[in-house]
Amino acid sequence: MADSISAIVTSMGFSSIESFIGLLLLAGFIIGAIVVIVTIKPVFEMFPYAYPNARVRARIGRLITQKQFSEILESENLEEVKNYLRGFPEYSKYVDKYPLEKALDIQLAETHDLIARIAPGGIKDVFRVLLKKWDINNIKTLITAKEAGLNPEKTAELLIPFGEISDVVEKLVEVKSVTEVIIGLEGTEYSQILEDALTDYEEKGMVLPLEAALDKFYLENLLKAVSDPSDANTTLLHPYIGTQVDASNLKIILRAKADGLKYDDISPYMISKGYQIRDWKLKDLMESEDVSGVISALEGTDYSAIMVDALAEYNKTGSIAPFEAALSEYIQKTAKTLSLKKPFGIGPMIGFLSRKEVEIKNLKVIVRGKRESGFPVSVIKEMLV
Amino acid sequence: MVDIALGTALAAIGAGIAVGFAGLGSGLGQGMAAAGSVGAVAEDPDMFAQGILFTALPETQAIYGFLIAILLMVFGGILGGETALPVEVGLVAIGAGAAIGFAGLGSGMGQGMAATSSVGAVVENPDMFSQGILFTALPETQAIYGFLIAILLMVFGGILGA
């Protein structure tokens, strides 16, 4: 046997069996290294998501089910809704501490905070930007409260104790006017954008330009965070965020067209570089004569089909609420589709966030409905997403 | 310097491949399952026992690799023996080590992914436990094939019972 192997090795041009084995081992080492690298690479992409996804999936399991929503809907009053929510660990710690709607907002803020903390490196920035939403909401609350002349105690009650500048915001409840709020934000990233919109606010005498400037800043930052994807997971975030930007632009355009506003009135509030609605399309939409013109101009995008369905309802009622509901539903569907694409990556996080936001939205609808005594359950049901 | 025959040295390489690659797959798989389990336990402390179970499953590949490596070392003359393996038997030893090594690498990583996913499924819905165990156990088969072939190579290749 050994002799025949030696003969084969010699016939192959090797001086000894040792040199042949040496070459064999070297080839084996190279093949082994290639196999290991190719096999391990995808695992290393999944590794950072194992921990956050397990936490997220635990929370998905605790989301309120359809059956539980039906039971909450049957509650006689707000106290019964509160009692029901005490059975959920996420809500129980807040429902007795804050007014119900604020407790729901705090729970959502806490969820955003958790995701921003546990998200792996590559996508952390996006979720950090998402957390800015609570700073922006608090600033909007402050501005609206000061415009309405609310006292510091009432204003403080409306603030959500989350966000990067929550301590700055808390101090500003004491100031007297909107302008003082903006001055008080000096040194934060919101100062300049609010100062830029201040003249518009003073001219028009309404807080809308300030709120729109904040919304624009938030969505532009989100877009910036996903604009340079480093891997398949960050790439998946672009359609999710981009769809939200598209929906925001569309809502503003539709509202403006329903009020008969023109291109120049709308364009300052637009956010460019959306997902399906690129800049040239956005221009077409803003130049449309009316709401049905906007819907026609959407031809060629996925939004066309869903908006056409809502157009009939708009023509009947004159309210743009059906469009807004259709867009919200579309965002939810997009999130669901994306969440299934990367089950070992960012998928569960996107799916959970979307479902949590819908859950909070629906709970708020129920809370508002139950606040009005005798408000029909069937009407509340229709308003749920 | 210890005088080792070329065949025995090849068996040593086989032992290294067996435990090295199988351990790599098992370690990665177990690491992923452990990371998932820690996340699950952070949300629900009652998940500890299930987490441990799912994390322990990808351990088996390393055990198979370890066992083959020990056998190769004992019967290859590295541990407690004067046996000097012929070169061709040494090559068989490398084959045996590669069989369990690579099978363990793939099986361990696959099982780790399945275990991670199962932990997530169970923490989301506790009724998924038995299905999770079943799905996680499936990638074990590749390691068993590798282990079996390694044993057969050693038996019929003249290392075991020669």
Coordinates of C-alpha atoms in Angstrom, one line a residue:
Chain A
M1 CA 0.0 0.0 0.0
A2 CA 2.7 2.4 1.1
D3 CA 4.8 1.5 -1.9
S4 CA 2.0 2.1 -4.3
I5 CA 1.3 5.5 -2.7
S6 CA 5.0 6.4 -3.0
A7 CA 5.0 5.3 -6.6
I8 CA 2.0 7.5 -7.4
V9 CA 3.6 10.5 -5.5
T10 CA 6.9 10.0 -7.4
S11 CA 5.1 9.7 -10.7
M12 CA 3.4 13.1 -9.9
G13 CA 6.9 14.7 -9.8
F14 CA 7.3 15.0 -6.0
S15 CA 10.7 14.0 -4.7
S16 CA 9.3 12.4 -1.5
I17 CA 6.0 11.6 0.1
E18 CA 6.7 14.3 2.8
S19 CA 6.8 17.1 0.2
F20 CA 3.5 15.8 -1.3
I21 CA 1.9 15.7 2.2
G22 CA 3.2 19.2 2.8
L23 CA 1.5 20.5 -0.3
L24 CA -1.7 18.5 0.5
L25 CA -1.8 20.1 4.0
L26 CA -1.2 23.6 2.5
A27 CA -4.1 23.0 0.1
G28 CA -6.3 21.7 2.9
F29 CA -5.5 24.7 5.0
I30 CA -6.4 27.1 2.2
I31 CA -9.7 25.3 1.5
G32 CA -10.5 25.1 5.2
A33 CA -9.8 28.8 5.6
I34 CA -12.1 29.7 2.7
V35 CA -14.9 27.4 4.0
V36 CA -14.6 28.9 7.5
I37 CA -14.7 32.5 6.2
V38 CA -17.6 31.9 3.8
T39 CA -19.6 30.1 6.5
I40 CA -18.9 32.4 9.4
K41 CA -19.5 35.7 7.6
P42 CA -23.3 35.6 7.7
V43 CA -23.2 34.4 11.3
F44 CA -21.2 37.5 12.3
E45 CA -23.9 39.7 10.7
M46 CA -26.6 37.9 12.8
F47 CA -24.6 37.8 16.0
P48 CA -25.3 41.4 17.2
Y49 CA -29.0 41.0 16.7
A50 CA -29.5 37.9 18.8
Y51 CA -29.8 39.8 22.1
P52 CA -31.9 42.7 21.0
N53 CA -34.2 40.5 18.9
A54 CA -34.9 38.2 21.8
R55 CA -35.9 41.2 23.9
V56 CA -38.0 42.6 21.1
R57 CA -39.8 39.3 20.5
A58 CA -40.5 39.0 24.2
R59 CA -42.3 42.4 23.9
I60 CA -44.0 41.3 20.7
G61 CA -45.5 38.5 22.8
R62 CA -46.9 41.0 25.3
L63 CA -48.5 43.2 22.7
I64 CA -52.3 43.6 23.1
T65 CA -54.1 41.0 21.0
Q66 CA -57.3 41.6 18.9
K67 CA -59.3 39.7 21.5
Q68 CA -57.9 41.9 24.3
F69 CA -58.7 45.0 22.3
S70 CA -62.3 43.9 21.9
E71 CA -62.4 43.4 25.7
I72 CA -61.0 46.9 26.3
L73 CA -63.5 48.3 23.9
E74 CA -66.3 46.8 26.0
S75 CA -65.1 48.8 29.1
E76 CA -67.8 51.0 30.6
N77 CA -65.5 53.9 31.4
L78 CA -61.9 55.1 31.7
E79 CA -61.4 53.5 35.1
E80 CA -62.1 50.1 33.5
V81 CA -59.7 50.7 30.7
K82 CA -57.1 51.6 33.4
N83 CA -57.8 48.4 35.3
Y84 CA -57.4 46.4 32.2
L85 CA -54.0 48.0 31.4
R86 CA -52.8 47.3 34.9
G87 CA -52.6 43.7 33.8
F88 CA -49.8 44.6 31.4
P89 CA -46.3 45.1 32.9
E90 CA -45.4 47.7 30.3
Y91 CA -48.4 49.9 31.2
S92 CA -49.0 49.1 34.9
K93 CA -46.1 51.2 36.1
Y94 CA -47.4 54.3 34.4
V95 CA -51.2 54.2 34.5
D96 CA -51.5 55.1 38.2
K97 CA -48.7 57.7 38.0
Y98 CA -49.9 59.8 35.0
P99 CA -53.1 60.7 33.2
L100 CA -53.9 57.8 30.8
E101 CA -53.0 59.4 27.5
K102 CA -49.7 60.6 28.9
A103 CA -49.0 57.2 30.4
L104 CA -49.4 55.7 26.9
D105 CA -47.1 58.3 25.4
I106 CA -44.5 57.6 28.1
Q107 CA -44.7 53.8 27.3
L108 CA -44.1 54.5 23.7
A109 CA -41.2 56.8 24.5
E110 CA -39.8 54.1 26.8
T111 CA -40.0 51.6 23.9
H112 CA -38.1 54.0 21.6
D113 CA -35.5 54.5 24.3
L114 CA -35.1 50.7 24.9
I115 CA -34.7 50.1 21.1
A116 CA -32.1 52.9 20.9
R117 CA -30.2 51.4 23.8
I118 CA -30.2 47.7 22.7
A119 CA -29.9 48.2 18.9
P120 CA -26.5 47.1 17.5
G121 CA -23.9 49.6 16.3
G122 CA -24.8 49.9 12.7
I123 CA -28.4 50.9 13.2
K124 CA -28.2 52.6 16.6
D125 CA -27.9 56.1 15.1
V126 CA -31.3 55.7 13.3
F127 CA -33.0 54.7 16.5
R128 CA -31.3 57.6 18.4
V129 CA -32.8 60.0 15.8
L130 CA -36.2 58.3 16.4
L131 CA -35.8 59.1 20.1
K132 CA -35.5 62.8 19.2
K133 CA -39.2 62.6 18.4
W134 CA -39.9 63.0 22.1
D135 CA -37.8 66.2 22.4
I136 CA -39.6 67.6 19.4
N137 CA -43.0 66.6 20.8
N138 CA -42.1 68.3 24.1
I139 CA -40.9 71.5 22.3
K140 CA -44.2 71.5 20.3
T141 CA -46.1 71.1 23.6
L142 CA -44.2 74.0 25.2
I143 CA -44.8 76.2 22.2
T144 CA -48.6 75.3 22.0
A145 CA -48.9 75.7 25.8
K146 CA -47.3 79.2 25.8
E147 CA -49.3 80.3 22.8
A148 CA -52.5 79.2 24.6
G149 CA -51.3 80.9 27.8
L150 CA -51.2 77.7 30.0
N151 CA -49.6 78.1 33.4
P152 CA -46.3 76.3 34.3
E153 CA -48.1 73.5 36.3
K154 CA -50.5 72.6 33.4
T155 CA -47.6 72.8 30.9
A156 CA -45.4 70.5 33.0
E157 CA -48.3 68.0 33.1
L158 CA -48.3 67.7 29.4
L159 CA -44.5 67.0 29.0
I160 CA -43.2 63.5 28.4
P161 CA -40.2 62.8 30.7
F162 CA -38.1 61.3 27.9
G163 CA -35.6 62.6 25.3
E164 CA -32.1 64.0 25.2
I165 CA -33.0 67.5 26.4
S166 CA -35.8 66.7 28.8
D167 CA -34.0 68.7 31.6
V168 CA -33.8 71.8 29.4
V169 CA -37.4 71.4 28.4
E170 CA -38.6 71.0 32.0
K171 CA -36.9 74.3 32.9
L172 CA -38.7 76.1 30.1
V173 CA -42.2 75.6 31.6
E174 CA -41.6 78.7 33.6
V175 CA -41.1 81.1 30.6
K176 CA -43.9 83.3 29.5
S177 CA -43.9 83.3 25.6
V178 CA -43.0 81.3 22.5
T179 CA -40.1 83.6 21.8
E180 CA -38.7 82.9 25.3
V181 CA -39.0 79.1 24.6
I182 CA -36.9 79.5 21.5
I183 CA -34.3 81.7 23.3
G184 CA -34.2 79.1 26.1
L185 CA -33.4 76.4 23.6
E186 CA -30.1 78.2 22.7
G187 CA -27.3 75.7 22.6
T188 CA -29.5 72.8 21.4
E189 CA -29.8 71.6 17.8
Y190 CA -33.4 73.0 17.7
S191 CA -32.5 76.6 18.3
Q192 CA -31.4 77.6 14.8
I193 CA -34.4 75.9 13.0
L194 CA -36.9 77.5 15.3
E195 CA -35.2 80.9 14.9
D196 CA -35.4 80.6 11.2
A197 CA -39.2 79.9 11.4
L198 CA -39.7 82.6 14.0
T199 CA -40.4 85.4 11.5
D200 CA -43.0 83.3 9.7
Y201 CA -44.6 82.6 13.1
E202 CA -44.7 86.3 14.0
E203 CA -46.1 87.2 10.6
K204 CA -48.8 84.6 10.5
G205 CA -49.6 84.6 14.2
M206 CA -49.8 80.8 14.3
V207 CA -47.5 78.1 15.6
L208 CA -47.8 75.9 12.4
P209 CA -44.5 77.2 10.9
L210 CA -42.6 76.3 14.1
E211 CA -44.2 72.9 14.3
A212 CA -43.6 72.2 10.6
A213 CA -39.9 73.3 10.9
L214 CA -39.5 70.8 13.8
D215 CA -41.2 68.0 11.9
K216 CA -39.0 68.7 8.8
F217 CA -35.9 68.7 10.9
Y218 CA -36.8 65.3 12.5
L219 CA -37.6 63.6 9.2
E220 CA -34.6 65.0 7.4
N221 CA -32.4 63.7 10.2
L222 CA -34.0 60.3 10.0
L223 CA -33.4 60.3 6.2
K224 CA -29.8 61.3 6.7
A225 CA -29.3 58.5 9.2
V226 CA -30.4 55.9 6.6
S227 CA -28.9 57.5 3.5
D228 CA -25.6 55.7 3.7
P229 CA -26.4 52.1 4.4
S230 CA -23.4 50.0 5.5
D231 CA -25.1 46.5 5.3
A232 CA -28.3 44.7 4.4
N233 CA -29.9 45.7 7.7
T234 CA -29.3 49.4 7.3
T235 CA -30.4 49.1 3.6
L236 CA -33.8 47.8 4.8
L237 CA -34.3 50.9 7.0
H238 CA -34.4 53.2 3.9
P239 CA -37.7 52.0 2.6
Y240 CA -39.2 52.1 6.1
I241 CA -38.1 55.7 6.9
G242 CA -38.5 56.8 3.2
T243 CA -42.1 55.6 3.2
Q244 CA -42.8 57.7 6.4
V245 CA -41.3 60.7 4.7
D246 CA -43.4 60.2 1.6
A247 CA -46.5 59.8 3.7
S248 CA -45.7 63.0 5.6
N249 CA -45.2 65.0 2.4
L250 CA -48.4 63.6 0.9
K251 CA -50.5 64.4 4.0
I252 CA -49.2 68.0 3.9
I253 CA -49.9 68.4 0.2
L254 CA -53.4 66.9 0.5
R255 CA -54.3 69.1 3.5
A256 CA -52.9 72.1 1.6
K257 CA -54.8 71.3 -1.6
A258 CA -58.0 70.7 0.4
D259 CA -57.6 74.3 1.7
G260 CA -56.8 75.6 -1.8
L261 CA -53.1 76.4 -1.1
K262 CA -50.6 76.9 -3.9
Y263 CA -47.1 75.6 -4.7
D264 CA -45.3 78.5 -2.9
D265 CA -47.3 77.9 0.3
I266 CA -46.5 74.2 0.5
S267 CA -42.9 74.0 -0.8
P268 CA -41.2 75.2 2.4
Y269 CA -42.7 72.3 4.3
M270 CA -41.6 69.6 1.9
I271 CA -38.9 67.0 2.6
S272 CA -36.9 66.0 -0.4
K273 CA -35.4 62.6 -1.2
G274 CA -38.3 60.4 -0.1
Y275 CA -38.5 56.8 -1.1
Q276 CA -41.0 56.5 -4.0
I277 CA -41.8 60.2 -4.4
R278 CA -38.6 61.8 -5.8
D279 CA -38.2 65.5 -6.1
W280 CA -39.6 65.9 -9.6
K281 CA -42.7 64.0 -8.6
L282 CA -43.0 66.1 -5.4
K283 CA -43.0 69.2 -7.7
D284 CA -45.8 67.7 -9.8
L285 CA -47.9 67.0 -6.7
M286 CA -47.4 70.5 -5.3
E287 CA -48.4 72.0 -8.7
S288 CA -51.6 70.0 -8.9
E289 CA -54.8 72.1 -8.9
D290 CA -56.7 70.1 -6.3
V291 CA -56.9 66.9 -4.3
S292 CA -58.0 64.7 -7.2
G293 CA -55.2 66.2 -9.3
V294 CA -52.7 65.1 -6.6
I295 CA -54.2 61.6 -6.7
S296 CA -53.8 61.5 -10.5
A297 CA -50.2 62.7 -10.3
L298 CA -49.4 59.8 -8.0
E299 CA -49.8 57.4 -11.0
G300 CA -46.8 55.1 -11.2
T301 CA -46.3 54.9 -7.4
D302 CA -47.6 52.3 -4.9
Y303 CA -49.6 55.1 -3.3
S304 CA -51.8 55.6 -6.3
A305 CA -54.0 52.5 -5.7
I306 CA -54.6 53.1 -2.0
M307 CA -55.3 56.8 -2.5
V308 CA -57.8 56.2 -5.4
D309 CA -59.8 54.0 -3.0
A310 CA -59.9 56.8 -0.4
L311 CA -60.8 59.4 -3.0
A312 CA -64.4 58.3 -3.2
E313 CA -64.7 58.7 0.6
Y314 CA -63.1 62.2 0.4
N315 CA -65.5 63.3 -2.4
K316 CA -68.4 62.2 -0.1
T317 CA -67.2 63.8 3.1
G318 CA -64.7 66.5 2.1
S319 CA -62.4 65.2 4.9
I320 CA -58.8 64.1 4.1
A321 CA -59.0 61.6 7.0
P322 CA -59.5 58.6 4.7
F323 CA -56.2 59.5 2.9
E324 CA -54.4 59.7 6.2
A325 CA -55.9 56.4 7.3
A326 CA -54.9 54.8 4.0
L327 CA -51.3 56.1 4.3
S328 CA -51.0 54.9 7.9
E329 CA -52.2 51.5 6.9
Y330 CA -49.7 51.5 4.0
I331 CA -46.8 52.3 6.4
Q332 CA -47.9 49.5 8.6
K333 CA -48.0 47.0 5.7
T334 CA -44.6 48.2 4.6
A335 CA -43.2 47.6 8.1
K336 CA -44.7 44.2 8.2
T337 CA -43.2 43.2 4.8
L338 CA -39.8 44.5 5.8
S339 CA -40.0 42.8 9.2
L340 CA -40.2 39.4 7.5
K341 CA -37.2 40.1 5.3
K342 CA -34.5 39.9 7.9
P343 CA -35.7 37.7 10.7
F344 CA -32.2 37.4 12.1
G345 CA -31.5 41.1 11.6
I346 CA -33.4 44.3 11.9
G347 CA -36.8 42.8 10.9
P348 CA -38.2 42.0 14.3
M349 CA -37.3 45.6 15.5
I350 CA -39.1 47.3 12.6
G351 CA -42.1 45.0 13.0
F352 CA -42.3 45.6 16.8
L353 CA -41.9 49.3 16.6
S354 CA -44.6 49.6 14.0
R355 CA -47.0 47.3 15.9
K356 CA -46.3 49.2 19.2
E357 CA -47.0 52.5 17.6
V358 CA -50.3 51.2 16.2
E359 CA -51.2 49.7 19.6
I360 CA -50.6 53.1 21.3
K361 CA -52.6 54.9 18.6
N362 CA -55.5 52.5 19.1
L363 CA -55.4 52.7 22.8
K364 CA -55.5 56.5 22.6
V365 CA -58.5 56.3 20.3
I366 CA -60.3 54.1 22.9
V367 CA -59.3 56.4 25.8
R368 CA -60.7 59.4 23.9
G369 CA -63.9 57.6 23.1
K370 CA -64.4 56.3 26.6
R371 CA -63.8 59.8 28.0
E372 CA -67.1 60.9 26.2
S373 CA -69.8 59.1 28.1
G374 CA -72.1 57.2 25.8
F375 CA -69.8 57.4 22.8
P376 CA -70.8 54.3 20.7
V377 CA -68.4 51.4 20.7
S378 CA -69.1 50.8 17.0
V379 CA -67.8 54.3 16.1
I380 CA -64.6 53.8 18.2
K381 CA -64.1 50.4 16.5
E382 CA -64.3 52.1 13.1
M383 CA -61.6 54.6 14.1
L384 CA -59.1 51.9 15.1
V385 CA -56.2 51.2 12.8
Chain B
M1 CA 12.9 16.7 21.2
V2 CA 10.2 14.0 21.1
D3 CA 10.6 11.8 18.1
I4 CA 7.1 11.5 16.4
A5 CA 6.5 9.5 13.3
L6 CA 5.0 11.3 10.3
G7 CA 1.8 9.2 10.5
T8 CA 1.3 10.1 14.1
A9 CA 1.9 13.8 13.4
L10 CA -0.8 13.6 10.7
A11 CA -3.1 12.0 13.3
A12 CA -2.3 15.0 15.5
I13 CA -3.4 17.4 12.7
G14 CA -6.6 15.3 12.3
A15 CA -7.3 15.7 16.1
G16 CA -6.7 19.4 15.8
I17 CA -9.1 19.7 12.9
A18 CA -11.7 17.6 14.7
V19 CA -11.8 19.6 17.9
G20 CA -10.9 23.0 16.3
F21 CA -13.6 23.2 13.6
A22 CA -16.3 21.4 15.6
G23 CA -15.5 23.7 18.6
L24 CA -15.6 26.8 16.3
G25 CA -19.1 25.9 15.0
S26 CA -20.3 24.9 18.4
G27 CA -18.9 28.0 20.1
L28 CA -20.4 30.4 17.5
G29 CA -23.8 28.6 17.7
Q30 CA -23.8 28.5 21.4
G31 CA -22.7 32.1 21.6
M32 CA -25.6 33.2 19.5
A33 CA -28.1 31.1 21.5
A34 CA -26.7 32.5 24.7
A35 CA -27.0 36.1 23.5
G36 CA -30.6 35.4 22.5
S37 CA -31.3 33.7 25.9
V38 CA -29.8 36.6 27.9
G39 CA -32.2 38.9 26.0
A40 CA -35.1 36.6 26.7
V41 CA -34.2 36.3 30.4
A42 CA -33.8 40.1 30.6
E43 CA -37.4 40.5 29.6
D44 CA -38.8 37.4 31.3
P45 CA -36.8 35.8 34.2
D46 CA -38.9 32.6 33.9
M47 CA -37.1 32.0 30.6
F48 CA -33.9 31.0 32.4
A49 CA -34.5 27.2 32.2
Q50 CA -35.6 27.2 28.6
G51 CA -32.7 29.5 27.7
I52 CA -30.1 27.2 29.3
L53 CA -31.6 24.2 27.4
F54 CA -31.5 26.0 24.0
T55 CA -28.0 27.3 24.7
A56 CA -26.8 23.8 25.7
L57 CA -28.0 22.1 22.5
P58 CA -25.1 23.4 20.2
E59 CA -22.6 22.0 22.8
T60 CA -22.9 18.4 21.3
Q61 CA -20.8 19.2 18.2
A62 CA -17.8 20.2 20.3
I63 CA -18.3 17.0 22.4
Y64 CA -18.2 14.9 19.2
G65 CA -15.1 16.7 18.0
F66 CA -13.4 16.4 21.4
L67 CA -14.2 12.7 21.5
I68 CA -12.8 12.0 18.0
A69 CA -9.7 14.1 18.9
I70 CA -9.1 12.1 22.1
L71 CA -9.5 8.8 20.2
L72 CA -7.1 10.0 17.5
M73 CA -4.6 11.0 20.1
V74 CA -4.8 7.8 22.1
F75 CA -4.8 5.4 19.2
G76 CA -2.5 7.5 17.1
G77 CA 0.2 7.2 19.7
I78 CA 0.3 10.7 21.0
L79 CA -1.3 10.0 24.4
G80 CA 0.2 7.1 26.4
G81 CA 1.4 4.9 23.6
E82 CA 4.3 3.9 21.6
T83 CA 2.3 3.4 18.4
A84 CA 3.8 4.9 15.4
L85 CA 1.1 5.3 12.7
P86 CA 2.1 4.7 9.1
V87 CA 1.7 7.7 6.8
E88 CA -1.4 6.4 5.0
V89 CA -3.2 5.8 8.3
G90 CA -2.2 9.3 9.3
L91 CA -4.0 10.6 6.2
V92 CA -7.1 8.6 7.2
A93 CA -6.8 10.3 10.6
I94 CA -6.9 13.7 8.9
G95 CA -10.0 12.5 7.0
A96 CA -11.7 11.5 10.2
G97 CA -10.8 14.8 11.9
A98 CA -12.1 16.7 8.8
A99 CA -15.3 14.7 8.8
I100 CA -16.4 15.7 12.3
G101 CA -14.7 19.0 12.2
F102 CA -16.5 20.5 9.2
A103 CA -19.8 18.7 9.9
G104 CA -19.6 20.1 13.5
L105 CA -18.9 23.6 12.2
G106 CA -21.9 23.7 10.0
S107 CA -24.2 21.8 12.4
G108 CA -23.1 23.9 15.3
M109 CA -23.7 27.2 13.6
G110 CA -27.0 26.0 12.1
Q111 CA -28.2 24.8 15.5
G112 CA -27.2 28.0 17.1
M113 CA -29.3 30.0 14.7
A114 CA -32.3 27.7 15.2
A115 CA -31.8 27.8 19.0
T116 CA -31.6 31.7 18.9
S117 CA -34.8 31.8 16.8
S118 CA -36.5 29.3 19.1
V119 CA -35.7 31.3 22.2
G120 CA -37.2 34.3 20.6
A121 CA -40.3 32.3 19.6
V122 CA -40.7 30.8 23.1
V123 CA -40.4 34.1 24.9
E124 CA -43.0 35.5 22.5
N125 CA -45.3 32.5 22.8
P126 CA -44.4 29.9 25.5
D127 CA -46.5 27.3 23.6
M128 CA -43.7 27.2 21.0
F129 CA -41.3 25.3 23.3
S130 CA -41.7 21.8 22.0
Q131 CA -41.7 22.9 18.4
G132 CA -38.6 25.0 19.1
I133 CA -36.8 22.0 20.6
L134 CA -37.7 19.9 17.6
F135 CA -36.5 22.4 15.0
T136 CA -33.3 23.1 17.0
A137 CA -32.6 19.4 17.2
L138 CA -32.8 18.9 13.4
P139 CA -29.3 20.4 12.5
E140 CA -27.8 17.8 15.0
T141 CA -28.1 15.2 12.3
Q142 CA -25.2 16.6 10.2
A143 CA -22.9 16.4 13.2
I144 CA -24.0 12.8 13.8
Y145 CA -23.2 11.9 10.1
G146 CA -19.8 13.4 10.5
F147 CA -19.2 11.6 13.8
L148 CA -20.3 8.3 12.3
I149 CA -18.1 8.6 9.3
A150 CA -15.2 9.7 11.5
I151 CA -15.6 6.5 13.6
L152 CA -16.0 4.3 10.5
L153 CA -12.8 5.8 9.0
M154 CA -11.0 5.2 12.2
V155 CA -12.3 1.6 12.5
F156 CA -11.8 0.6 8.9
G157 CA -8.8 2.8 8.4
G158 CA -6.7 0.9 10.9
I159 CA -6.7 3.4 13.8
L160 CA -9.2 1.8 16.1
G161 CA -8.9 -1.9 16.7
A162 CA -6.0 -2.2 14.2

